[in-house]
Coordinates of C-alpha atoms and ligand atoms in Angstrom, one line a residue:
X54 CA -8.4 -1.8 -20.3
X55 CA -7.2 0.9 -18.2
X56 CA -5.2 -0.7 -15.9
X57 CA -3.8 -3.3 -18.7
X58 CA -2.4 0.0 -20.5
X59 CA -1.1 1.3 -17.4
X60 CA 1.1 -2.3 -16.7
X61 CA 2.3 -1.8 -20.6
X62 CA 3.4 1.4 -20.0
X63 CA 5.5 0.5 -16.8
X64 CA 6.6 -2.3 -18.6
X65 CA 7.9 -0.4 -21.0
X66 CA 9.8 2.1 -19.1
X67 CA 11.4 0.1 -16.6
X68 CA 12.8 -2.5 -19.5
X69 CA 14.9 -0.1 -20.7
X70 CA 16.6 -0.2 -17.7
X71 CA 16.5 -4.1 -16.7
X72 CA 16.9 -5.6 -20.1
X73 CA 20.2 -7.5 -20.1
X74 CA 20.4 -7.6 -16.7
X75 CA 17.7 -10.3 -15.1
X76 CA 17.1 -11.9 -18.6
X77 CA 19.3 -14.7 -19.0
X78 CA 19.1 -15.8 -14.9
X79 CA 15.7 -17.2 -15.8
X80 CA 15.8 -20.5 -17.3
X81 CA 13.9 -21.0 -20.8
X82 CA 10.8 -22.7 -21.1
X83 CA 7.0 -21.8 -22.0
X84 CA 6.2 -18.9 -20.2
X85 CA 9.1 -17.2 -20.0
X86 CA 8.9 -14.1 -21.7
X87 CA 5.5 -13.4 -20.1
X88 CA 7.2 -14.1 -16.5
X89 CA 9.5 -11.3 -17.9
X90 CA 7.2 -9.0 -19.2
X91 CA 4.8 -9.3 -15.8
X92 CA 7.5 -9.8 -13.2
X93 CA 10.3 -6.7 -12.9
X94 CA 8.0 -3.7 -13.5
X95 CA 7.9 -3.0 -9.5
X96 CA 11.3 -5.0 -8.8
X97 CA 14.2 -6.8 -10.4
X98 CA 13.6 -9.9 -12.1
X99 CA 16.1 -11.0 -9.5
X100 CA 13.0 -11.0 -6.6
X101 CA 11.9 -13.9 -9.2
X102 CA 15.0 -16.0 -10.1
X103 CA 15.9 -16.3 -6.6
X104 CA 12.9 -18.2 -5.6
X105 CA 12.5 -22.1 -5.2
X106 CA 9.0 -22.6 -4.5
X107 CA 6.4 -25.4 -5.2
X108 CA 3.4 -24.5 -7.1
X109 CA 0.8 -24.0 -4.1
X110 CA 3.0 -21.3 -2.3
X111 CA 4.1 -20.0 -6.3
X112 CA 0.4 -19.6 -6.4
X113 CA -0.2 -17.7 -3.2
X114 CA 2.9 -15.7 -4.4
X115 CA 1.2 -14.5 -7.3
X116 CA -1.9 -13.8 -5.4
X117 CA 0.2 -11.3 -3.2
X118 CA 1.7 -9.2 -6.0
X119 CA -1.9 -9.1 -7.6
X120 CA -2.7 -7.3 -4.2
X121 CA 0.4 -5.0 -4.9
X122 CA -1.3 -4.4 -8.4
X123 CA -0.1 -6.9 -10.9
X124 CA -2.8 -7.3 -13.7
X125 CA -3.2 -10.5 -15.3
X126 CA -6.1 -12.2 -17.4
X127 CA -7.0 -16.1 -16.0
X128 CA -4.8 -17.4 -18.7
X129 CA -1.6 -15.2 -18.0
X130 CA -2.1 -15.9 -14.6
X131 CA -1.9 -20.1 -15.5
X132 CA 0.8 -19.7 -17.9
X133 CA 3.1 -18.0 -15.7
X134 CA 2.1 -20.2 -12.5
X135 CA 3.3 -23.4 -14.9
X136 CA 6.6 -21.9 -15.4
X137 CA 7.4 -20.7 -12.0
X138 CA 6.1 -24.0 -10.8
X139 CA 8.2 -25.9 -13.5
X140 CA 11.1 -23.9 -13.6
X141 CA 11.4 -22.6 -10.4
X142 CA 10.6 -25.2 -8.2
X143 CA 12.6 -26.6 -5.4
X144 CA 16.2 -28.3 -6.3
X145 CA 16.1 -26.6 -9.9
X146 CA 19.3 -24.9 -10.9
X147 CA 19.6 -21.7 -12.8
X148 CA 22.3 -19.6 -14.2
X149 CA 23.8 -18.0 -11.5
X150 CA 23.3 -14.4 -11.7
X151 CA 26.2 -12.0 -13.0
X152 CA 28.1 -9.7 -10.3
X153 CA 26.2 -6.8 -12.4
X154 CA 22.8 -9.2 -11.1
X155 CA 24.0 -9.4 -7.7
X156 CA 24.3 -5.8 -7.4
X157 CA 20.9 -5.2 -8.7
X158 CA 18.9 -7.3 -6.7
X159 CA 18.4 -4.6 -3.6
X160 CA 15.6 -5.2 -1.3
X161 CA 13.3 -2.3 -0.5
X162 CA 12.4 -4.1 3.1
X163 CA 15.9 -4.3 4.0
X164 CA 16.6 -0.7 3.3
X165 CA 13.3 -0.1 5.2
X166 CA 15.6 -1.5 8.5
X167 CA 17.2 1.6 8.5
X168 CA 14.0 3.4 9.4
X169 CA 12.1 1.3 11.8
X170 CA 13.4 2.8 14.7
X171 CA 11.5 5.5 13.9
X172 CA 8.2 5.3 11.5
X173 CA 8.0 1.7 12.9
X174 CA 7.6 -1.7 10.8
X175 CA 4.1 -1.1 10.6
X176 CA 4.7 2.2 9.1
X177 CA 2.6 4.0 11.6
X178 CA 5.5 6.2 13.0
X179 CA 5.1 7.4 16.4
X180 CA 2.2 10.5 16.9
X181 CA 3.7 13.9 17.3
X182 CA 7.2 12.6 17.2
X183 CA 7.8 10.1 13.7
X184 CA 5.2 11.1 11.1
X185 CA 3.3 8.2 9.9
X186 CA 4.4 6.8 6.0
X187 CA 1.5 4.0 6.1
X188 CA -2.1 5.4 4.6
X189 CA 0.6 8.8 3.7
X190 CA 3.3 8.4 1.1
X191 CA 0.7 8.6 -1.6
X192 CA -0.6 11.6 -0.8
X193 CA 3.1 12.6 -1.0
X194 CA 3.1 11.0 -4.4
X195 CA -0.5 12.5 -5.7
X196 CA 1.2 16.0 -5.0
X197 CA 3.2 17.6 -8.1
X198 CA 6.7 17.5 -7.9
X199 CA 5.8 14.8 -4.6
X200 CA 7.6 11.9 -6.2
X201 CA 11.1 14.0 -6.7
X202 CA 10.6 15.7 -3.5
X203 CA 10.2 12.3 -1.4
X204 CA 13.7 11.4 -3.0
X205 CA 15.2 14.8 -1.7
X206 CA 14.1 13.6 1.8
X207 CA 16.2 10.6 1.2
X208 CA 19.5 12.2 0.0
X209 CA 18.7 15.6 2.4
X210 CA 16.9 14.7 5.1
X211 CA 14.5 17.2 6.3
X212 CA 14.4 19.3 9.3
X213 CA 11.7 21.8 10.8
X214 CA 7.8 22.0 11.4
X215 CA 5.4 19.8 9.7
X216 CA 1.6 18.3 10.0
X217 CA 0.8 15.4 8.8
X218 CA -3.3 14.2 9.6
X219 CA -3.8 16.6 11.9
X220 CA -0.8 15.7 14.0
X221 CA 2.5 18.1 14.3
X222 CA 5.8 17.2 14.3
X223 CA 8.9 19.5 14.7
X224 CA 12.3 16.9 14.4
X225 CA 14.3 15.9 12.0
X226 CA 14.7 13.5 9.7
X227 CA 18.6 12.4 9.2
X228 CA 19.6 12.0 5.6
X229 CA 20.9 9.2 3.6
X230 CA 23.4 10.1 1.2
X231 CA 25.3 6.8 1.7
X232 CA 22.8 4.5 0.0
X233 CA 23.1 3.7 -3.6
X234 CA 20.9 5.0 -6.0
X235 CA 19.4 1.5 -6.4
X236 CA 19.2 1.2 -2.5
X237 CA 17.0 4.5 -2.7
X238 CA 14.9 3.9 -5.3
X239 CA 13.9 0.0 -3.5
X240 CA 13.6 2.1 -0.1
X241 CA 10.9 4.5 -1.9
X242 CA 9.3 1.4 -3.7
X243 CA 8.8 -0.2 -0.6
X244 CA 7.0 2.6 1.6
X245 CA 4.7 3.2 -1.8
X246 CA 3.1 0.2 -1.6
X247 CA 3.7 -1.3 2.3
X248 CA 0.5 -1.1 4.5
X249 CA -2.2 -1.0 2.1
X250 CA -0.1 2.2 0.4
X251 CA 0.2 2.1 -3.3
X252 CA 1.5 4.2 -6.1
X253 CA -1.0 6.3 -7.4
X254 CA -3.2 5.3 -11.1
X255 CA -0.2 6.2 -13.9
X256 CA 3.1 6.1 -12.0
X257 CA 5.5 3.6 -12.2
X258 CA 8.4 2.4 -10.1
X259 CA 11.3 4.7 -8.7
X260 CA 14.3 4.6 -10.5
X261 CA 18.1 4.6 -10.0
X262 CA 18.0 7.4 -12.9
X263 CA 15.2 9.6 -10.9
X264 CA 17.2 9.4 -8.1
X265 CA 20.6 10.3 -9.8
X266 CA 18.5 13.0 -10.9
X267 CA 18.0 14.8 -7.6
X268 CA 22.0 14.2 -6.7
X269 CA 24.4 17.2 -5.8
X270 CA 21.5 19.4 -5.7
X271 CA 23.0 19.5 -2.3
X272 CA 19.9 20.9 -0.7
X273 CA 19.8 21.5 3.1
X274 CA 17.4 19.9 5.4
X275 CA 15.5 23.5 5.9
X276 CA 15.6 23.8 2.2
X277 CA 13.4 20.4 1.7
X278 CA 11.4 21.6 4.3
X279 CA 10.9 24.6 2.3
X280 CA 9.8 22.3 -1.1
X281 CA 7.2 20.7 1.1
X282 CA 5.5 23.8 1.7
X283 CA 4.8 23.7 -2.6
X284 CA 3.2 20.6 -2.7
X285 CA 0.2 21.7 -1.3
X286 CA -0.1 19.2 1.2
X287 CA -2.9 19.4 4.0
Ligands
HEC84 C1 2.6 -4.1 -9.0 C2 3.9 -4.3 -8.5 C3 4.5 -5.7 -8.6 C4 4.5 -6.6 -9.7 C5 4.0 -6.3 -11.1 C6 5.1 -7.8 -9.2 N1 5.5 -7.7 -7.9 FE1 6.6 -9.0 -6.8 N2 6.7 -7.7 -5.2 C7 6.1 -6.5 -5.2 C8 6.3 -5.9 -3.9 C9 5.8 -4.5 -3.5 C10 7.1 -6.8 -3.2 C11 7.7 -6.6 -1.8 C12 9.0 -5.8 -2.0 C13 9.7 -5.6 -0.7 O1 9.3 -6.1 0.3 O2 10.7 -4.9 -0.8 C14 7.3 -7.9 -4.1 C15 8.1 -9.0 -3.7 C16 8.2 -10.2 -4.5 C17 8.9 -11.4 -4.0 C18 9.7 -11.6 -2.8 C19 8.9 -12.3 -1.7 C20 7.9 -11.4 -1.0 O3 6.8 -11.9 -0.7 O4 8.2 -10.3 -0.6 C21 8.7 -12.3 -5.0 C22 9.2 -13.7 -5.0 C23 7.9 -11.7 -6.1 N3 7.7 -10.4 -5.7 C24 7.5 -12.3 -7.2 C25 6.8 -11.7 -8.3 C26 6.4 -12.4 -9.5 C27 6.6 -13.8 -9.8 C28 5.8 -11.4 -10.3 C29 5.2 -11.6 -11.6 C30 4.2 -12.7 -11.7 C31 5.8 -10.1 -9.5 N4 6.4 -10.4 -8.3 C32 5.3 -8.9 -10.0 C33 5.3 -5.9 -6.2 C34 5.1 -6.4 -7.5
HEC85 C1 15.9 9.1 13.6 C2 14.5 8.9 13.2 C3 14.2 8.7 11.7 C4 14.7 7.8 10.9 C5 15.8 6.7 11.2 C6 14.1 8.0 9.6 N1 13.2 9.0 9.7 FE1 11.9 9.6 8.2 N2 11.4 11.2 9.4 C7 11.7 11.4 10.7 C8 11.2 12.6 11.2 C9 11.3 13.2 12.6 C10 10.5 13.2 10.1 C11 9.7 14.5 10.2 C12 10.7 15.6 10.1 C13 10.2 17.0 10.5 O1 9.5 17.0 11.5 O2 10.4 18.0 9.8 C14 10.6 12.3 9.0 C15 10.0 12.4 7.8 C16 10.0 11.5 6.8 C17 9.3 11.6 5.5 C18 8.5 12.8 5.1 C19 7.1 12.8 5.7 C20 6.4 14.1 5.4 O3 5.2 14.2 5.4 O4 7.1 15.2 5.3 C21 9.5 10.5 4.8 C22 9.0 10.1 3.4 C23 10.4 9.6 5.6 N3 10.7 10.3 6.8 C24 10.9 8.4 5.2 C25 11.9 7.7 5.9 C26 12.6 6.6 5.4 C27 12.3 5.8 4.1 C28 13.6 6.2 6.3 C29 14.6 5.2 6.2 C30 15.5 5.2 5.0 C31 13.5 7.2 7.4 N4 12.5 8.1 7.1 C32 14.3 7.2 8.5 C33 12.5 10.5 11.5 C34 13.2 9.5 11.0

């Protein structure tokens, strides 16, 4: 029941923000608005309409997002494998998306390329030199004010001594004021649920708007550093 609400409620938020934009790159048929209500309230719809897949690895697809938190009842679950499976299968054409579409359809992982040098693909960072963001960013996120703080990081960078589990780290971490808003918010989506991470019971997605938010605050590095000591973080 919990968990159903919880999807509604993301669902609802995030449509605002995607309706008109995914909608009409998904071809009709029986199914659809479900696919549409389920499918963009951790990405764009465009992670969807991209696709061309037969039904086995549309199946094992699903599977994976369930494991990312996607909640859906045995019959949702058939209904929308019979329209990706239908609609979306191999050699089907679809309206191609709109430039606006295009745009939209940022990937968190290839943000993520940015920062592999450093906390590593597998998240783990390097001890006592990158702090780990696997098994981490949702502590970040349970803390008040964590999830507009974690964005600061991302347009300030942050700079000074830190611990994280019990391991210290003193360097600094360079800031990125050149990605988009959109390219932010997928880069934040991505280390929140990467690695076994997830976001915590009752938050939803990053947004472009949250992160727009948090712009021309023009913080320093020390200054972020100086909003991590308020979380309360161990
Ligand atoms: C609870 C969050 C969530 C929901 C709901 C969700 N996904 Fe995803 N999806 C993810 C995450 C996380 C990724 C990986 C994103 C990344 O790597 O940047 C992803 C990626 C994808 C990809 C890209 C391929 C891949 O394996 O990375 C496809 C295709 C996809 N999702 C399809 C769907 C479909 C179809 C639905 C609806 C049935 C759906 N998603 C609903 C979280 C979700
Ligand atoms: C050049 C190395 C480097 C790169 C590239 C880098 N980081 Fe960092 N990151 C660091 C360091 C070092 C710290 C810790 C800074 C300190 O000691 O004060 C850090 C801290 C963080 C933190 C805060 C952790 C905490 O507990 O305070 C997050 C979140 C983070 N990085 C995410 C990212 C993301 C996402 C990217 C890619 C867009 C990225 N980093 C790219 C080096 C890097």
């Amino acid at each position: 029941m919990k968990a159903k609400y919880l999807v509604w409620v993301m669902f609802l938020a995030l449509t605002a923000l995607w309706v008109g934009l995914g909608q009409n790159a998904l071809p009709e048929g029986p199914g659809r608005e479900l696919v549409l209500q389920k499918c963009q309230t951790c990405h764009e719809i465009g992670f969807v309409t991209r696709e061309r897949q037969n039904r086995e690895r549309w199946d094992s697809l699903i599977t994976e997002m369930q494991g990312y938190g996607l909640r859906l009842t045995p019959e949702e679950r058939a209904t929308i494998l019979n329209y990706l499976a239908t609609q979306l299968a191999p050699g089907a054409s679809v309206p191609a998306p709109t430039p606006a579409q295009a745009a939209a359809a940022v990937s968190g992982a290839a943000v993520y390329n940015n920062c592999i040098g450093c906390h590593q693909a597998n998240g783990a960072g390097i001890p006592g030199v990158f702090p780990p963001l696997a098994g981490h960013v949702p502590e970040i996120l349970a803390a008040k004010g964590g999830r507009e703080w974690l964005i600061q990081v991302m347009l300030y960078g942050l700079q000074g001594a830190i611990s994280v589990k019990g391991a210290s780290y003193n360097g600094l971490m360079p800031a990125y004021p050149q990605l988009s808003d959109a390219e932010i918010a997928a880069v934040l989506n991505h280390i929140a649920t990467q690695w076994g991470n997830a976001l915590p019971t009752g938050q939803s997605a990053f947004t472009e708007a949250e992160v727009k938010a948090q712009r021309g605050k023009n913080l320093s590095a020390q200054q972020v550093l100086a909003a991590r000591g308020q979380l309360g973080l161990r």
